[in-house]
mmCIF file of C-alpha atoms and ligand atoms in Angstrom:
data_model
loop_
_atom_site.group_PDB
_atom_site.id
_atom_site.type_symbol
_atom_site.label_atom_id
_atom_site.label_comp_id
_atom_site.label_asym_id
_atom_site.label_seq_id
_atom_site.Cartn_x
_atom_site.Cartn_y
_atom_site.Cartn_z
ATOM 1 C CA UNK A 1 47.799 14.054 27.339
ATOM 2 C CA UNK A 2 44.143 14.105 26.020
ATOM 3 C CA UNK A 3 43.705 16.371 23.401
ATOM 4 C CA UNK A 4 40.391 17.360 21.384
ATOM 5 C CA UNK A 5 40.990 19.133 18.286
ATOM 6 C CA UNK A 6 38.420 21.465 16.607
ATOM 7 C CA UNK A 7 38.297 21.345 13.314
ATOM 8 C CA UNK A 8 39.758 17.886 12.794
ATOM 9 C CA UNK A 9 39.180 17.411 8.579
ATOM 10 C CA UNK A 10 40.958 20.388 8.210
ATOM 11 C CA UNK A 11 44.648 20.679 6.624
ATOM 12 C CA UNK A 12 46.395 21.727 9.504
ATOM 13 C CA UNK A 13 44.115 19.010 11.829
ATOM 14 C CA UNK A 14 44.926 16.692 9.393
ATOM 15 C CA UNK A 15 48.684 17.362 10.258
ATOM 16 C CA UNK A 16 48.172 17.485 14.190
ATOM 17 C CA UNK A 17 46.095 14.016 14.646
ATOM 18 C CA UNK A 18 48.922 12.354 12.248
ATOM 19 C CA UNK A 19 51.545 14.005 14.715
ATOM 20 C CA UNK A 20 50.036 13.797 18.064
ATOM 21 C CA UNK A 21 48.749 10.176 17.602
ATOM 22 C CA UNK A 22 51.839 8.257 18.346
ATOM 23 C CA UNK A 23 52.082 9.899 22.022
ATOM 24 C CA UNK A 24 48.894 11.613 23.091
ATOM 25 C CA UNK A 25 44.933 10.297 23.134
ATOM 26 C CA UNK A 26 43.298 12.315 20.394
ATOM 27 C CA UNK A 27 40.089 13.183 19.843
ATOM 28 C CA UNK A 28 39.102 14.693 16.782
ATOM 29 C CA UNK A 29 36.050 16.573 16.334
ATOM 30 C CA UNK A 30 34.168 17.288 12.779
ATOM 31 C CA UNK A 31 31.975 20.360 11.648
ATOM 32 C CA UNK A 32 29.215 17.651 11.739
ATOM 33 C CA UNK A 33 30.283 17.000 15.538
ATOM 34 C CA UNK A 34 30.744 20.337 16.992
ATOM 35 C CA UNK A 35 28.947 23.901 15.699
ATOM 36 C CA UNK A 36 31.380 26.450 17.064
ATOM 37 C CA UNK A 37 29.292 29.357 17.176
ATOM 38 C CA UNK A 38 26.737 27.439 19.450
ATOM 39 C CA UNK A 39 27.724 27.372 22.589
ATOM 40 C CA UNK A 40 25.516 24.158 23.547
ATOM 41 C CA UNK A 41 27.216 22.330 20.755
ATOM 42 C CA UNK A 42 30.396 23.381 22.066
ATOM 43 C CA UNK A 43 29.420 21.163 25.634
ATOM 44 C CA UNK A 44 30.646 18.082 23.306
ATOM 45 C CA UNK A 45 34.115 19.608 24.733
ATOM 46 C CA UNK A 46 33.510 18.296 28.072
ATOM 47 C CA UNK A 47 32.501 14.434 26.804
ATOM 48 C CA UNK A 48 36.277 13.481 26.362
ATOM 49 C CA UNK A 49 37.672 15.198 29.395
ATOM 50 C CA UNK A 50 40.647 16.408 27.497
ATOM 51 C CA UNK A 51 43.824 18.368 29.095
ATOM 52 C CA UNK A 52 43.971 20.351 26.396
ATOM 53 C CA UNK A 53 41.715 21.715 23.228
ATOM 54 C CA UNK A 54 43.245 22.773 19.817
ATOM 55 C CA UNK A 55 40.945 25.300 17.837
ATOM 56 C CA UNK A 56 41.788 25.374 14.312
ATOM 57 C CA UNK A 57 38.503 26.228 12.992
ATOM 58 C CA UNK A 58 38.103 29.166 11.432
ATOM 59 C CA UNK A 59 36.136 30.969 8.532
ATOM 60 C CA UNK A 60 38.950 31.929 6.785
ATOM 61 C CA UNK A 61 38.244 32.742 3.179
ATOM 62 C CA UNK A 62 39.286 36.437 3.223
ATOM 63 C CA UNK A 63 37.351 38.188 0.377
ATOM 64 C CA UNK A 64 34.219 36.518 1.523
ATOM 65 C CA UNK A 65 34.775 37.679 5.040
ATOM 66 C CA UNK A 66 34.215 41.280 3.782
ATOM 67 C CA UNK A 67 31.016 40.584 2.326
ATOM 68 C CA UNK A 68 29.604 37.873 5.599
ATOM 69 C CA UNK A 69 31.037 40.089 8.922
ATOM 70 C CA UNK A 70 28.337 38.373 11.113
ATOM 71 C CA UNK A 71 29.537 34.914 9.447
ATOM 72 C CA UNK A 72 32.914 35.814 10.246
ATOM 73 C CA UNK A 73 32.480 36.559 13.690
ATOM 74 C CA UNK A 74 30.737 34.020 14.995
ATOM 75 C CA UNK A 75 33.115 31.602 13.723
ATOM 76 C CA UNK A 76 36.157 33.104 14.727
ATOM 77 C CA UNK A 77 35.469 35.753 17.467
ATOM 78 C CA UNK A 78 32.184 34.108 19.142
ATOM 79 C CA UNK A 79 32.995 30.315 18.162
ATOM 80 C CA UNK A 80 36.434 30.689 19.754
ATOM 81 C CA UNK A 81 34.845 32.472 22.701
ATOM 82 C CA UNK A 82 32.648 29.627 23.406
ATOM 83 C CA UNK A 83 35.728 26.766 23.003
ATOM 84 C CA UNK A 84 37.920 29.597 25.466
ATOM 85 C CA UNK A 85 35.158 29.419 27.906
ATOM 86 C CA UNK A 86 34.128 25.417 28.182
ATOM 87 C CA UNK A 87 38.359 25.011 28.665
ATOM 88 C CA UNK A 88 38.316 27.452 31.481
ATOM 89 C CA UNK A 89 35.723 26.152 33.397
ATOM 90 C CA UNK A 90 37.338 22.271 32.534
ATOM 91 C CA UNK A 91 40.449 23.154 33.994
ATOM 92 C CA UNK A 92 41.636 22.160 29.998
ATOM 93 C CA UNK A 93 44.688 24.039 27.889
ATOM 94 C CA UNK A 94 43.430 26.216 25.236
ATOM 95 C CA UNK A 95 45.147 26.585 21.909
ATOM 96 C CA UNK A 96 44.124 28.927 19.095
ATOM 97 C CA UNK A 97 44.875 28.600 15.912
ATOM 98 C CA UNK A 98 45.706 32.545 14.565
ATOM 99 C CA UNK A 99 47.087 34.509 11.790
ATOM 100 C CA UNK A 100 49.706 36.614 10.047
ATOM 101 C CA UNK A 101 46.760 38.782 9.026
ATOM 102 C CA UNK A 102 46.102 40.292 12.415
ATOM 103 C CA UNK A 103 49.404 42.963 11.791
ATOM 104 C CA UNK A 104 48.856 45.765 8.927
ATOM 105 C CA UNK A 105 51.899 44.541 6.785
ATOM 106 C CA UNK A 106 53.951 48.511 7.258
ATOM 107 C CA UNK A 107 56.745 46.625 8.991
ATOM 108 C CA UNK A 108 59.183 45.828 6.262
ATOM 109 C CA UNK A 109 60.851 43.231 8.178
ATOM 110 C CA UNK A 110 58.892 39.675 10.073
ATOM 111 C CA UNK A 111 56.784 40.596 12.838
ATOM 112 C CA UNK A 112 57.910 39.172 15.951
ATOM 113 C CA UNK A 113 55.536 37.658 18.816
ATOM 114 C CA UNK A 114 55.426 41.271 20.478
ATOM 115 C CA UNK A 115 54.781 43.088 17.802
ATOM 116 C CA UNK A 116 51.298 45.272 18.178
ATOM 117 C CA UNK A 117 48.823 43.936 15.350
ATOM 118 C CA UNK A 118 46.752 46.061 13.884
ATOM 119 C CA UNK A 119 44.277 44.576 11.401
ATOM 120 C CA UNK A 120 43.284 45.634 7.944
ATOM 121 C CA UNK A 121 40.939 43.518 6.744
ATOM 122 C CA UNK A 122 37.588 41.631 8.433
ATOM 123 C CA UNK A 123 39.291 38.061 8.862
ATOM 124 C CA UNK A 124 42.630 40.076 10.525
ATOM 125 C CA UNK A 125 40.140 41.664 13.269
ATOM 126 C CA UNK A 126 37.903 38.944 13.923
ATOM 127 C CA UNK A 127 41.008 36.629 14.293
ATOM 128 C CA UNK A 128 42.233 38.907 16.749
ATOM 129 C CA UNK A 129 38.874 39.203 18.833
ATOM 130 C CA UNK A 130 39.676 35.114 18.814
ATOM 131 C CA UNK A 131 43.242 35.965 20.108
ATOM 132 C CA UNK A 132 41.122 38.640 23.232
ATOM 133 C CA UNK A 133 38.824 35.849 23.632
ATOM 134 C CA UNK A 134 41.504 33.072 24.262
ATOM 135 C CA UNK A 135 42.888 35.131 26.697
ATOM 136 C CA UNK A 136 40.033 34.913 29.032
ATOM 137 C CA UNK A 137 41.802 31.062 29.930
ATOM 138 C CA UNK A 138 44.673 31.934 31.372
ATOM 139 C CA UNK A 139 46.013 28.605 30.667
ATOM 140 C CA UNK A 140 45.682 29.420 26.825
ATOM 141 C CA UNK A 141 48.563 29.152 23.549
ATOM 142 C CA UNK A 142 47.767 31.174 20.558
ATOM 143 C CA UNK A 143 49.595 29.897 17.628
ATOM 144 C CA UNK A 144 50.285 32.966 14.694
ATOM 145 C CA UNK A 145 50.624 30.301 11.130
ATOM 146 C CA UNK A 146 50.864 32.234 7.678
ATOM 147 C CA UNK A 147 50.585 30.899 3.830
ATOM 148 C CA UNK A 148 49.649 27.336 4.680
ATOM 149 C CA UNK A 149 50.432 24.248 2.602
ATOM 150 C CA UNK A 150 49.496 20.617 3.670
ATOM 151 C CA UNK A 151 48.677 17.435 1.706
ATOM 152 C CA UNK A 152 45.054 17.744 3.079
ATOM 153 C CA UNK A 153 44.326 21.136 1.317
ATOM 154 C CA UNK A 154 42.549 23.807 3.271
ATOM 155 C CA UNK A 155 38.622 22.615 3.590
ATOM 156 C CA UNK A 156 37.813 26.398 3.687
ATOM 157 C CA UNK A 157 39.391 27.374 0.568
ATOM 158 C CA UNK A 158 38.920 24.020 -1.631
ATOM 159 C CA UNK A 159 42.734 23.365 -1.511
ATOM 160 C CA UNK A 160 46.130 25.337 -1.610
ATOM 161 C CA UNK A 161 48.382 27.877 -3.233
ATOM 162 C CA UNK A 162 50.741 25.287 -4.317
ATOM 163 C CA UNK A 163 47.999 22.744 -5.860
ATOM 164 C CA UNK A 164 46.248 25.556 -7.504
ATOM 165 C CA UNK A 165 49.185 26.609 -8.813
ATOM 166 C CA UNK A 166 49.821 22.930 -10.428
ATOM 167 C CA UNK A 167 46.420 22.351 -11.939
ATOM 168 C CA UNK A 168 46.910 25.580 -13.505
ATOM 169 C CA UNK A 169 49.947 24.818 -15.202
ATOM 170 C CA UNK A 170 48.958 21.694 -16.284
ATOM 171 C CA UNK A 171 45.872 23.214 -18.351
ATOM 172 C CA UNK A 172 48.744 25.298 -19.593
ATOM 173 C CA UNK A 173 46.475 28.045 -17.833
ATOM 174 C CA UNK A 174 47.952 31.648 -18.183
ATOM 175 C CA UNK A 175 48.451 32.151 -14.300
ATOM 176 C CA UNK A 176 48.996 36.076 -12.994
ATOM 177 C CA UNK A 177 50.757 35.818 -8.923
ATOM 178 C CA UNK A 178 51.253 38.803 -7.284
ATOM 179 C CA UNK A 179 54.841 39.893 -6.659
ATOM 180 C CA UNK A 180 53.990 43.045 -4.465
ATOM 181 C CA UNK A 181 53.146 40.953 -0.781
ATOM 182 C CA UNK A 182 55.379 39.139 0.843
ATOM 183 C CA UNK A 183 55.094 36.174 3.435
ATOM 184 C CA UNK A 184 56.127 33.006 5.197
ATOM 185 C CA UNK A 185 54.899 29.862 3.405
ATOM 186 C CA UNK A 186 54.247 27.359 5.847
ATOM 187 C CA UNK A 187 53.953 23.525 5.826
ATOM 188 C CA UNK A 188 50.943 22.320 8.384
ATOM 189 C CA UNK A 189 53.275 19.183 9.209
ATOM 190 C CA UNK A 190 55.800 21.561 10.398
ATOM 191 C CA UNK A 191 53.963 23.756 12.480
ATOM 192 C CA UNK A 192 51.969 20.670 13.570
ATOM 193 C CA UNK A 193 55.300 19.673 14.880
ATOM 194 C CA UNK A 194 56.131 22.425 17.062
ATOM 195 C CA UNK A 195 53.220 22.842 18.179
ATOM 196 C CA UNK A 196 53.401 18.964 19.401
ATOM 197 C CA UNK A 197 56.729 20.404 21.155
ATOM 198 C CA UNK A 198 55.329 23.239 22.459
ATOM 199 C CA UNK A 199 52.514 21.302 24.315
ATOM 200 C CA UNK A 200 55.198 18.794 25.117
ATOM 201 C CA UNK A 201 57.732 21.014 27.223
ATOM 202 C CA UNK A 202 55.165 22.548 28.452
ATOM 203 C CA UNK A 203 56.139 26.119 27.346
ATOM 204 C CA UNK A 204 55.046 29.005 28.991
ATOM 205 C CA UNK A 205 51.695 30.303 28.006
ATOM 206 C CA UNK A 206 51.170 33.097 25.405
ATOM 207 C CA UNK A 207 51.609 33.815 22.111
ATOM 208 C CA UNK A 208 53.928 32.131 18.922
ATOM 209 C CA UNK A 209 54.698 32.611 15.855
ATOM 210 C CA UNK A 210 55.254 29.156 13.894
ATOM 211 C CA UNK A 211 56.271 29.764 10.166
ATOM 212 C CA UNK A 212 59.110 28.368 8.298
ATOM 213 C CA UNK A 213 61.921 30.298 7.849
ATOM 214 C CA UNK A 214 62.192 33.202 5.570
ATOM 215 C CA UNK A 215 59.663 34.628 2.974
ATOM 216 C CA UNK A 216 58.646 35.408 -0.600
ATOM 217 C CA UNK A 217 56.287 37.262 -2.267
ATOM 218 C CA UNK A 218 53.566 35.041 -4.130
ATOM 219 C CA UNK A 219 55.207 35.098 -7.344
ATOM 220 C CA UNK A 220 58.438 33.815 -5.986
ATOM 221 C CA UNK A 221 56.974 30.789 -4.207
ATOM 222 C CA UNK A 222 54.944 29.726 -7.283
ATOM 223 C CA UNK A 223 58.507 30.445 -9.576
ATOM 224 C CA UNK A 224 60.166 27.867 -6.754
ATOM 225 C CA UNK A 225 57.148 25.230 -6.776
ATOM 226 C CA UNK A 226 57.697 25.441 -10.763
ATOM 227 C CA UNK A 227 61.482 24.867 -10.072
ATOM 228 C CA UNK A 228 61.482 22.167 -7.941
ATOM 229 C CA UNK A 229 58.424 20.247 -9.869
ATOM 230 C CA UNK A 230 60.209 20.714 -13.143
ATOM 231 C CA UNK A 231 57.172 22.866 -14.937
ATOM 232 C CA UNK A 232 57.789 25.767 -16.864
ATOM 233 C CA UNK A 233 54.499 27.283 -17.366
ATOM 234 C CA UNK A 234 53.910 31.160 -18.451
ATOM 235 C CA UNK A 235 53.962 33.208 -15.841
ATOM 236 C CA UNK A 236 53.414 36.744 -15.082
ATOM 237 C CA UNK A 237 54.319 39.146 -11.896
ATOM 238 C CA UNK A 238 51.192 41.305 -11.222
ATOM 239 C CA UNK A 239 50.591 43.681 -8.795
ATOM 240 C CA UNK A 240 47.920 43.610 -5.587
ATOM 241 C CA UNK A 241 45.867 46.405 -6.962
ATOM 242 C CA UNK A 242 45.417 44.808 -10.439
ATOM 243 C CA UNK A 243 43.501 41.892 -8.705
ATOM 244 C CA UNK A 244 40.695 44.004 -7.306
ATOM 245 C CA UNK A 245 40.183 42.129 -4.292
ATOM 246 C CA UNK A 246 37.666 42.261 -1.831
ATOM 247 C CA UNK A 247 39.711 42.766 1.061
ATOM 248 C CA UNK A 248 42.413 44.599 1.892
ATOM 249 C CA UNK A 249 45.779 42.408 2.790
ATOM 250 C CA UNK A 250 48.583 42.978 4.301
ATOM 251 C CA UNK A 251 52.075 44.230 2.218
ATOM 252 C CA UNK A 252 54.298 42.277 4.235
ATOM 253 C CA UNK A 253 53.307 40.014 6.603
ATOM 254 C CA UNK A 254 55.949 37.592 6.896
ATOM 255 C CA UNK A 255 56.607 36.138 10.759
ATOM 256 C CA UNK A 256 59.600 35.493 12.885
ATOM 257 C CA UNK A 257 59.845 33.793 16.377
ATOM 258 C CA UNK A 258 61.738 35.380 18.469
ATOM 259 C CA UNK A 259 60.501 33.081 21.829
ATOM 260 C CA UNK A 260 60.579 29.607 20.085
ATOM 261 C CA UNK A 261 64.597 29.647 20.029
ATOM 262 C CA UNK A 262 65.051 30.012 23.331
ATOM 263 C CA UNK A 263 63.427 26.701 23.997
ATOM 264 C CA UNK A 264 65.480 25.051 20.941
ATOM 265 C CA UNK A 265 62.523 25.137 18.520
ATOM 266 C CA UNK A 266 63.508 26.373 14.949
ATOM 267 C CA UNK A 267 61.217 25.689 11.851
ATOM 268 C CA UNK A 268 63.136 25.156 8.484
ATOM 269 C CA UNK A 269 63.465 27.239 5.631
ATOM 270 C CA UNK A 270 60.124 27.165 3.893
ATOM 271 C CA UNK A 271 61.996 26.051 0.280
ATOM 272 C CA UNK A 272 63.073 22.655 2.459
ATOM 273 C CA UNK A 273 59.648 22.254 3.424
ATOM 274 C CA UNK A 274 57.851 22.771 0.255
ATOM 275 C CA UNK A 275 60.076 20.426 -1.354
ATOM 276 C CA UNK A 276 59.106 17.746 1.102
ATOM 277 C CA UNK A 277 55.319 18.550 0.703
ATOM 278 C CA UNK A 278 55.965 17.757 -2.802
ATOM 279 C CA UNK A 279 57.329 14.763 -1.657
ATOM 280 C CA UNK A 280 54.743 13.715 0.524
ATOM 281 C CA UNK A 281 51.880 14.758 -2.064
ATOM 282 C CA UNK A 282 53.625 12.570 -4.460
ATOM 283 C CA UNK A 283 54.739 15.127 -6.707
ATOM 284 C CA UNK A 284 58.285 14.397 -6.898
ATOM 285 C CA UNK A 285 60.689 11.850 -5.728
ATOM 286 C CA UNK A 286 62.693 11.942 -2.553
ATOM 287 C CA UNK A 287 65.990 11.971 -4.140
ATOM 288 C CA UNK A 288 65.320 14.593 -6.236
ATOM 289 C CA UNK A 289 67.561 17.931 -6.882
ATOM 290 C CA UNK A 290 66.909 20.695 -4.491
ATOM 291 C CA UNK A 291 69.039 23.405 -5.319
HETATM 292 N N1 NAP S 301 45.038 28.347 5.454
HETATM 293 C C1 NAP S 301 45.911 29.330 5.681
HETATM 294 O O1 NAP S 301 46.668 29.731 4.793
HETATM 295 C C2 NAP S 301 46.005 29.948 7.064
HETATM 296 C C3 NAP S 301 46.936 30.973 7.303
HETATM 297 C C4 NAP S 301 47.048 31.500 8.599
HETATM 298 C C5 NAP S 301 46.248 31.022 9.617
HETATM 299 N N2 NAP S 301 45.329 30.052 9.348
HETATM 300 C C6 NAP S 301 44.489 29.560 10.437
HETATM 301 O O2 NAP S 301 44.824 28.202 10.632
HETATM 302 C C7 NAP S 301 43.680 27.468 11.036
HETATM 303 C C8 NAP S 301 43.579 26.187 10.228
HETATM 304 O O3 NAP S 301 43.560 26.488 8.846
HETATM 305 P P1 NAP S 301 43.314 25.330 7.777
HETATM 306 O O4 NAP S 301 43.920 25.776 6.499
HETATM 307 O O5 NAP S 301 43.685 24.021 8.366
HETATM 308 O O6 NAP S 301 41.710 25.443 7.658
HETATM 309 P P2 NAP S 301 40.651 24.398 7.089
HETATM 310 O O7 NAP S 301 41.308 23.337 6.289
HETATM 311 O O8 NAP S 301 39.579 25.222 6.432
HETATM 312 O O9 NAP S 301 40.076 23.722 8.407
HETATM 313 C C9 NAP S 301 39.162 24.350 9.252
HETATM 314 C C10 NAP S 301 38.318 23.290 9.915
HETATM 315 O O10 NAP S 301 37.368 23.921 10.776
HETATM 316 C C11 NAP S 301 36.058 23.417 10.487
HETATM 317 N N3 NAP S 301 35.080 24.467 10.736
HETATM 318 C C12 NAP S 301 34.834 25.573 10.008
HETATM 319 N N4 NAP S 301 33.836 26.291 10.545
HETATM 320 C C13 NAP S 301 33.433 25.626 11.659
HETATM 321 C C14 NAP S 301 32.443 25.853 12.643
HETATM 322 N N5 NAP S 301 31.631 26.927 12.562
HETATM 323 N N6 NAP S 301 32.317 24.969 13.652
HETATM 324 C C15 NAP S 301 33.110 23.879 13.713
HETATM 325 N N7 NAP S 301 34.061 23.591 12.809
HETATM 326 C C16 NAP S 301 34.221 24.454 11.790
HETATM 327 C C17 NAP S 301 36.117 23.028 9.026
HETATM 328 O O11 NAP S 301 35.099 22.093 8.709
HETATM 329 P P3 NAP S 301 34.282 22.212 7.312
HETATM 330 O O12 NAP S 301 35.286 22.396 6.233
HETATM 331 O O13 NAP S 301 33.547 20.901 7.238
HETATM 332 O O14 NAP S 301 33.372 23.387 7.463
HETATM 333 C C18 NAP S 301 37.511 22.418 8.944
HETATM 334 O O15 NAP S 301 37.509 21.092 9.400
HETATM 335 C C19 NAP S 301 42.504 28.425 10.925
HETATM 336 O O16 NAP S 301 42.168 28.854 12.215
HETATM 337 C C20 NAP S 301 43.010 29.587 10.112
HETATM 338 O O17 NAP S 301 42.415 30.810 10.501
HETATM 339 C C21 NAP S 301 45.198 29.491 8.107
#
């Protein structure tokens, strides 16, 4: 297959190139190369004559989204418009890259690929006007991803959860996590790999959820990065509503797939994963203990 991906210095890109490479003719497009929320610059879609496009870029730094809405929308409502429209009139696959943030978090239990979102926050509804948007191809995959980790760090928020958390704890930082939301932690090479499997067998179009397994709140995945790194920094629970954020998030927002089993697709458990991450970022050893 050709495929183009948007976005392509990004962490989860970073992930997809390194995984699609071996099989499939790539081509990887920059900020520099391609303006989403232009719609001329988006004609750089139809140079490569690709079978399918991957859209991972996104404005995606939730706080700020509050305070830029017509930032927000262009890039992820508008830009993804523009990428939906240029693969429709191609003949080309359309994948979008979404969120866990487009459901209101009152579930209690993972949202499944049915569930009916409902948005709380700028990022959440602007995502999902991406999500209305990529619907207009009917030949289109929307991708739901949570909590990502990946060695390239997110270029939108200046890095991860999981680095953040180590650079604070080796400045012997006091570091507050909240221990009141809960959700799936997610490495990009995993869901880079399924969605390499997804494209591959050609799954029906429509929506998936692709998180590893299980979830935590915040403080519990930066207790289990401590853990498995062998730090033992101070560390405090604290609740949502201490933090005085910006936006509004979601309680619980972990994800399950309920469609990806059927095809025999099942992401690990996201403790597995994050102990590989820190394998692959160089953190810790290959052979070392995970409990
Ligand atoms: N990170 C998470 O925890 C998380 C969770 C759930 C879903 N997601 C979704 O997953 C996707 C990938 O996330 P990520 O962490 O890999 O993000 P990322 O590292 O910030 O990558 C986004 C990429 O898109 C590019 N980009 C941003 N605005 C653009 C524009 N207007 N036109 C063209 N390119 C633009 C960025 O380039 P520059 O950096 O040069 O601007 C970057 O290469 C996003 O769609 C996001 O909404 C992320």
């Amino acid at each position: 297959m050709k495929i183009t991906i948007i976005g392509s210095t990004g962490q989860l890109a970073t992930d997809l190139i390194k995984v699609l490479q071996d099989k499939h003719e790539v081509t990887g497009l920059t900020h520099q190369n391609i303006e989403v929320t232009d719609y001329h610059s988006c004609l750089i879609l139809k140079n490569s004559h690709p079978d399918a496009i991957i859209n991972t870029a996104a404005f995606h730094k939730t706080d700020q989204c509050e305070e830029e809405p017509l930032k927000t929308f262009s890039v992820n409502a508008v830009g993804t418009r523009n990428a939906a429209t240029i693969s429709k009139e191609i003949g080309a696959t359309i994948m979008f890259v979404s969120t866990d943030y487009v459901f209101d978090g009152s579930k209690n239990e993972p949202y499944k690929e049915d569930d009916t979102p409902n948005p709380v926050n700028t990022y959440g509804i602007s995502k999902l006007a991406g999500e209305f948007y990529t619907k207009q191809n009917p030949k289109h995959y929307i991708i739901r991803l949570a909590s990502l980790f990946g060695v390239a760090g997110a270029s939108g928020k200046g890095g991860n959860f999981v680095e953040t958390m180590i650079t604070k704890a080796k400045k012997n930082e006091p570091i507050r996590v909240v221990d009141d939301m809960w959700m799936s932690p997610t490495y990009t090479r995993d869901a880079a790999t399924t969605i390499k499997k997804i494209m591959e067998l050609k799954l029906p179009f429509g929506t998936y959820h692709s998180t590893n397994q299980g979830y935590c709140t915040w403080f519990q995945f930066a207790k289990e990065i401590f853990k498995i790194i062998g730090l033992d920094p101070t560390i405090k629970p604290t609740k949502t509503h201490q933090l005085k954020m910006k936006a509004r998030r979601p309680r619980f927002s972990a994800l399950k797939s309920v469609k990806l089993p059927k095809y025999g697709i099942q992401m690990r458990e996201w403790k597995e994963a994050l102990h590989d991450y820190l394998v692959e970022k160089g953190r810790i050893h290959n052979d070392q203990f995970l409990e």
